[in-house]
Coordinates of N, CA and C in Angstrom, one line a residue:
M254 N 24.2 116.6 -8.3 CA 24.7 117.5 -7.2 C 24.0 118.6 -5.8
K255 N 22.8 119.2 -7.8 CA 21.9 120.3 -7.6 C 20.2 119.8 -6.4
K256 N 19.9 117.9 -6.5 CA 19.1 117.6 -6.2 C 20.1 117.0 -5.2
S257 N 21.1 116.8 -4.0 CA 21.5 116.7 -3.3 C 21.8 117.3 -2.4
L258 N 21.9 119.2 -3.0 CA 22.2 120.4 -2.3 C 20.4 120.5 -1.7
L259 N 19.0 119.9 -2.6 CA 17.4 120.2 -2.4 C 17.6 119.9 -1.7
A260 N 18.7 118.1 -0.9 CA 17.7 117.3 -0.3 C 18.0 118.0 1.4
A261 N 19.6 118.7 1.4 CA 19.4 119.1 2.6 C 19.0 119.9 2.5
S262 N 19.0 121.1 2.0 CA 17.9 122.3 2.0 C 16.2 121.7 2.2
L263 N 15.6 120.5 1.7 CA 14.3 120.5 2.5 C 14.6 119.6 4.5
V264 N 15.6 119.1 4.6 CA 16.3 119.5 6.1 C 15.9 120.0 6.9
L265 N 16.3 121.1 6.5 CA 16.6 122.3 6.8 C 15.2 123.5 7.1
V266 N 15.4 123.5 5.7 CA 13.1 124.2 5.8 C 12.6 122.9 6.8
T267 N 12.9 121.8 6.7 CA 11.7 121.5 7.5 C 11.8 121.2 9.1
A268 N 13.5 121.9 9.2 CA 13.4 122.2 10.6 C 13.0 123.6 10.9
A269 N 12.6 124.6 10.0 CA 12.5 125.5 10.2 C 11.2 125.8 9.7
A270 N 10.6 125.0 10.0 CA 8.7 125.2 9.8 C 8.4 125.5 10.9
C271 N 7.7 126.7 10.6 CA 7.0 126.6 12.4 C 6.2 128.2 11.5
G272 N 5.3 128.5 13.3 CA 4.5 130.1 12.9 C 3.5 129.7 12.6
S273 N 2.4 130.7 12.8 CA 1.2 129.9 12.5 C 0.6 130.8 11.3
S274 N -0.8 129.7 10.6 CA -1.1 129.9 9.6 C -1.0 131.2 8.7
G275 N -0.5 131.2 7.4 CA -0.5 132.9 7.1 C -1.7 133.2 6.5
G276 N -2.8 132.6 6.9 CA -4.0 132.5 6.5 C -4.5 131.9 4.5
G277 N -5.6 132.1 3.4 CA -5.2 132.0 2.8 C -6.1 130.2 2.9
D278 N -5.9 129.4 1.8 CA -5.6 128.0 1.3 C -5.0 126.9 2.8
T279 N -6.2 126.4 3.6 CA -5.4 125.2 5.0 C -4.5 124.7 3.3
A280 N -3.6 123.5 3.9 CA -3.0 122.7 3.5 C -3.8 121.3 3.2
S281 N -4.8 121.6 4.2 CA -5.6 120.0 4.5 C -7.0 120.3 3.5
S282 N -6.7 121.2 2.9 CA -7.4 121.3 1.6 C -6.9 121.0 -0.2
A283 N -5.3 120.8 0.5 CA -4.8 120.8 -1.0 C -5.1 119.4 -1.8
P284 N -4.8 119.9 -3.3 CA -5.6 118.0 -3.7 C -4.6 116.7 -3.1
S285 N -5.4 115.8 -2.9 CA -4.6 114.1 -2.4 C -4.3 113.7 -4.1
E286 N -4.0 114.0 -5.2 CA -4.2 113.5 -6.2 C -3.4 114.2 -7.3
A287 N -2.5 114.3 -7.1 CA -1.8 114.7 -7.7 C -0.5 113.6 -8.1
S288 N 0.3 114.0 -9.9 CA 1.2 113.3 -10.3 C 2.2 112.9 -9.2
T289 N 3.1 111.3 -9.5 CA 4.1 111.5 -9.0 C 4.5 112.7 -9.4
K290 N 4.8 112.7 -10.9 CA 6.2 113.2 -11.6 C 5.7 115.0 -11.3
D291 N 4.3 115.6 -10.9 CA 4.6 116.7 -11.0 C 4.5 116.8 -9.5
F292 N 4.7 116.4 -8.6 CA 4.5 116.9 -7.1 C 6.2 117.1 -7.4
C293 N 6.7 115.8 -7.9 CA 8.7 116.1 -7.4 C 9.0 117.3 -8.4
A294 N 7.9 117.4 -9.4 CA 8.9 118.8 -9.8 C 8.4 119.9 -9.2
E295 N 7.8 120.5 -8.8 CA 7.0 121.4 -7.3 C 8.5 121.3 -6.4
V296 N 8.7 120.3 -5.9 CA 9.7 120.4 -5.0 C 11.1 120.4 -5.5
T297 N 11.6 120.2 -6.3 CA 12.6 120.6 -7.2 C 12.8 121.6 -7.9
A298 N 11.8 122.5 -7.5 CA 12.2 123.8 -8.1 C 12.0 125.0 -7.6
T299 N 13.0 124.4 -7.1 CA 14.5 125.6 -6.0 C 15.4 126.3 -6.5
N300 N 15.5 127.0 -5.8 CA 17.1 128.1 -6.6 C 17.8 129.0 -5.4
A301 N 18.4 129.3 -5.0 CA 18.7 130.3 -3.8 C 17.6 131.2 -3.3
D302 N 16.4 132.1 -4.7 CA 15.8 132.8 -4.5 C 14.7 131.9 -3.6
T303 N 14.8 130.9 -3.6 CA 13.1 130.3 -3.3 C 13.1 130.0 -1.8
T304 N 11.6 131.2 -1.1 CA 11.7 131.1 0.2 C 10.5 130.0 1.0
G305 N 10.4 129.5 2.3 CA 10.1 128.3 2.3 C 8.7 129.1 2.3
K306 N 7.9 130.3 2.0 CA 6.8 130.6 1.4 C 6.7 129.8 0.0
D307 N 7.6 130.1 -0.8 CA 6.9 129.8 -2.7 C 7.1 128.4 -2.4
L308 N 7.9 127.9 -1.5 CA 8.3 126.2 -1.6 C 6.0 125.7 -1.1
A309 N 6.3 126.1 -0.3 CA 5.0 125.9 0.7 C 3.1 126.6 -0.1
D310 N 3.4 127.4 -1.2 CA 2.7 127.5 -2.2 C 2.7 127.0 -3.3
R311 N 3.6 126.4 -3.6 CA 3.5 125.8 -4.8 C 3.4 124.0 -5.2
L312 N 3.4 123.9 -3.1 CA 2.9 122.4 -2.7 C 1.5 122.0 -3.0
N313 N 1.2 123.4 -1.6 CA -0.2 123.4 -1.6 C -0.7 123.3 -3.0
K314 N -0.6 124.4 -3.5 CA -1.2 124.2 -4.9 C -1.4 122.9 -6.2
G315 N -0.3 122.1 -5.5 CA -0.1 121.1 -6.1 C -0.4 119.6 -5.3
G316 N 0.0 119.7 -3.6 CA -1.4 118.4 -3.1 C 0.1 117.4 -3.3
T317 N -0.2 115.7 -2.9 CA 0.3 115.4 -2.8 C 0.0 114.2 -3.7
P318 N 1.0 112.8 -3.9 CA 0.3 112.2 -5.0 C -0.8 111.1 -4.1
A319 N -1.4 110.3 -5.2 CA -2.5 109.4 -4.8 C -1.8 108.1 -3.7
D320 N -0.3 108.1 -4.8 CA 0.2 107.3 -3.4 C 0.6 107.2 -1.7
A321 N 0.3 109.0 -1.5 CA 1.1 108.9 -0.7 C 0.2 108.5 0.9
S322 N 0.8 108.2 1.8 CA 0.5 107.6 2.9 C -0.3 108.2 3.4
A323 N -1.8 108.0 5.1 CA -2.0 108.7 5.9 C -1.1 109.6 6.3
D324 N 0.1 109.2 7.0 CA 1.0 109.8 7.5 C 2.2 110.7 7.0
V325 N 2.2 110.3 5.9 CA 3.2 111.4 4.5 C 1.8 112.6 4.3
R326 N 1.0 112.2 4.6 CA -0.2 113.8 4.4 C -0.5 114.7 5.3
K327 N 0.3 113.7 6.4 CA -0.3 114.7 8.1 C 0.7 115.4 8.0
G328 N 2.4 115.1 7.1 CA 3.8 115.6 7.6 C 2.9 117.0 6.5
F329 N 2.8 116.5 5.5 CA 2.5 117.7 4.7 C 2.4 118.0 4.7
E330 N 1.2 118.6 5.4 CA -0.1 119.8 5.4 C 1.1 120.3 7.1
I331 N 1.3 119.6 7.8 CA 1.8 120.7 8.5 C 3.3 121.3 7.6
F332 N 3.7 120.7 7.9 CA 5.5 121.1 6.6 C 4.3 122.3 5.9
V333 N 3.3 122.1 5.2 CA 3.2 123.4 4.4 C 2.1 124.7 5.1
E334 N 1.7 124.2 5.7 CA 1.0 125.3 6.7 C 2.4 126.3 8.3
K335 N 2.8 125.1 8.7 CA 4.5 126.0 9.3 C 4.8 126.8 8.7
V336 N 6.0 125.9 7.0 CA 6.8 126.7 6.1 C 6.4 127.6 5.7
G337 N 5.0 128.0 4.7 CA 4.0 128.8 4.3 C 3.8 130.3 5.3
A338 N 4.1 129.6 6.1 CA 3.9 131.1 7.7 C 5.3 131.9 8.0
M339 N 6.4 130.8 7.8 CA 7.3 131.8 7.2 C 7.2 133.0 6.6
D340 N 8.5 134.5 6.4 CA 8.7 135.4 5.7 C 10.2 134.9 5.4
G341 N 10.4 135.3 4.6 CA 11.5 135.2 4.0 C 12.6 134.0 4.4
K342 N 14.0 134.1 4.5 CA 14.7 133.0 5.0 C 14.5 133.2 6.3
A343 N 14.9 131.2 7.6 CA 14.7 132.0 8.5 C 16.6 132.0 8.6
S344 N 17.4 132.4 9.9 CA 18.3 132.7 10.8 C 18.8 131.5 11.3
A345 N 20.2 130.8 11.4 CA 20.4 129.9 12.2 C 19.4 129.3 13.6
D346 N 19.8 130.6 14.4 CA 19.0 130.5 15.8 C 17.3 130.7 15.8
E347 N 16.9 131.1 14.2 CA 15.6 130.3 15.0 C 15.5 129.5 14.0
V348 N 15.8 128.8 12.7 CA 15.7 127.7 13.1 C 15.8 126.1 13.9
T349 N 16.6 127.0 14.9 CA 17.4 126.2 15.7 C 15.8 126.3 17.1
K350 N 15.5 127.7 17.8 CA 13.9 127.6 18.2 C 13.3 126.4 17.3
I351 N 12.6 127.1 16.4 CA 11.6 126.5 15.4 C 11.5 124.6 15.2
Q352 N 13.1 124.5 15.6 CA 13.4 122.8 15.1 C 12.8 122.3 17.0
K353 N 12.8 123.6 17.6 CA 12.7 122.9 19.6 C 11.1 123.2 19.5
D354 N 10.2 123.9 19.2 CA 9.2 124.1 19.4 C 8.2 122.8 18.2
L355 N 8.5 122.1 17.6 CA 7.6 121.1 17.1 C 7.2 120.0 17.9
T356 N 6.5 120.4 17.8 CA 5.7 119.0 19.5 C 7.0 118.0 18.4
A357 N 6.7 116.7 19.3 CA 6.9 115.3 18.8 C 6.1 114.9 17.8
G358 N 5.3 114.5 17.9 CA 4.2 114.5 16.8 C 4.2 115.0 15.2
D359 N 4.3 115.9 15.5 CA 4.4 117.5 14.5 C 5.9 116.9 13.8
A360 N 7.4 116.7 14.2 CA 7.9 116.4 13.9 C 8.4 114.9 13.5
K361 N 7.7 113.9 13.8 CA 7.6 112.4 13.0 C 7.6 113.0 12.4
A362 N 5.9 113.3 12.2 CA 4.8 113.8 10.8 C 5.8 114.5 9.6
V363 N 6.3 116.0 9.4 CA 6.9 116.0 9.3 C 8.5 115.4 8.9
T364 N 8.4 114.3 9.1 CA 10.2 113.9 9.0 C 9.8 112.6 8.0
T365 N 8.6 112.1 8.8 CA 8.0 111.1 6.8 C 7.1 111.8 5.8
F366 N 7.3 113.0 5.9 CA 7.3 113.7 4.9 C 7.9 114.3 4.4
V367 N 9.3 114.8 4.2 CA 10.9 114.5 4.3 C 11.7 113.3 3.0
T368 N 11.2 112.4 3.9 CA 11.2 110.8 4.0 C 10.8 110.7 2.6
Y369 N 9.7 110.9 2.8 CA 8.5 110.0 1.1 C 9.4 110.9 0.0
V370 N 9.5 112.4 0.4 CA 9.7 113.4 -0.8 C 11.5 112.7 -1.2
A371 N 12.5 112.5 -0.4 CA 13.2 112.1 -0.4 C 13.4 110.5 -0.9
Q372 N 12.8 109.6 -1.1 CA 12.7 108.5 -1.7 C 12.3 108.7 -2.9
T373 N 11.3 109.3 -3.2 CA 9.9 110.0 -4.2 C 11.4 110.3 -4.9
C374 N 11.3 111.8 -4.7 CA 11.5 112.4 -5.7 C 13.2 113.0 -6.0
L375 N 14.4 112.1 -5.0 CA 15.6 112.2 -5.2 C 16.2 111.4 -4.8
A376 N 15.7 109.8 -5.2 CA 16.4 108.3 -4.5 C 17.8 108.4 -5.6
D377 N 17.2 108.9 -6.6 CA 18.8 109.3 -8.0 C 19.9 109.3 -6.7
Q378 N 19.2 110.8 -6.6 CA 20.4 111.5 -6.3 C 20.9 111.2 -5.2
L379 N 20.5 110.2 -4.3 CA 21.0 110.1 -2.9 C 21.8 109.0 -2.6
P380 N 23.0 108.9 -1.7 CA 23.6 107.9 -1.7 C 23.2 106.8 -0.9
D381 N 23.9 105.3 -1.9 CA 22.8 104.4 -0.5 C 22.8 104.1 0.8
P382 N 22.3 104.4 1.8 CA 22.4 104.0 2.8 C 23.8 102.8 3.2
S383 N 23.8 102.5 3.1 CA 25.4 101.6 2.9 C 26.3 102.1 3.2
Q384 N 27.0 102.9 2.1 CA 27.9 103.5 1.8 C 27.9 105.1 2.9
L385 N 26.8 105.4 3.5 CA 27.4 106.3 4.7 C 27.7 106.2 5.9
Q386 N 28.2 104.6 6.3 CA 29.5 104.3 7.4 C 30.5 104.4 6.9
S387 N 31.1 104.1 5.9 CA 31.7 104.9 5.8 C 32.7 105.9 6.3
L388 N 31.3 107.3 5.7 CA 31.2 108.0 6.2 C 31.8 108.4 7.7
I389 N 31.4 107.7 8.2 CA 31.3 108.2 10.0 C 33.0 107.7 10.8
P390 N 33.1 109.1 11.5 CA 34.2 108.6 11.9 C 34.3 107.7 12.8
S391 N 35.7 106.8 13.2 CA 35.6 105.7 14.1 C 35.5 106.4 15.5
P392 N 35.3 105.6 16.8 CA 35.8 106.8 18.3 C 36.4 106.4 18.1

């Protein structure tokens, strides 16, 4: 259940990715040889008090796994830089505005990153896609 909530939180945090760089290390300088186990531990180590900046700082320090594709890495860099610039928690209105402000290319890259996280770190907690059809109401 906790990891399912994390998956939903990642989607919301992703939608909240915005702002300018907050200074310091950039995501492009984050390591690219992290172990998958360590990467997933950083992604899933969240609680109610975790801010986007907290998550971005941890991810920036740990970096991406060696098996992450170039597209995943690009999404990671956008995610870390944008979410890391946020102060505190974003309101629903801010999330909507931020989501609209992402370019199509940036949104696609971040979606690729979040999909990688879901498949790599949360796969055992997410429903089988074939089961999702039964949750969609008929017209």
